[in-house]
Amino acid sequence: MEVYLKLRNGAWMLINKKIEQTTVSSKRRVTRFILAGTTVKGPPSGFENEVVKVPATVVNRVISRLLDVKEKDIVVVEPVDPEHYAIRVPRGKRDVVESILREIAARKRAKGRETS
């Protein structure tokens, strides 16, 4: 998917790829992904969309997973307030974002059980 992200300063970016960063500390391996993109004037307009509200704490993970989706759809991510982002997806693709959110929530719950 093509992901357009509006930054808090009002600039637009087309997120092209994610860069994998692996660190090892105290016998624990942690892999993180850094999003990379190019500055653009704005997303293309003229398509009908549905909106999914996402917490700001997971927006990078959602964008990272959207980059893995092999469809040629356009997704627009914009800040709504300091705690939330709105993800606009084409009609009928809302379930893709919601399934990613469910997967992230399930991993958080599973991680919480491991530490308790």
Coordinates of N, CA and C in Angstrom, one line a residue, residues 24 55 78 82 112:
V24 N 21.3 -6.0 20.4 CA 21.4 -7.1 21.3 C 21.9 -6.5 22.7
P55 N -4.7 5.0 18.2 CA -3.9 5.6 19.2 C -2.5 6.0 18.6
E78 N -3.3 10.9 9.3 CA -3.3 12.3 9.7 C -3.5 12.4 11.2
P82 N -3.4 15.1 20.0 CA -2.1 14.6 20.5 C -2.1 13.1 20.8
G112 N 2.1 -8.9 28.1 CA 1.8 -8.6 29.5 C 1.7 -9.8 30.4

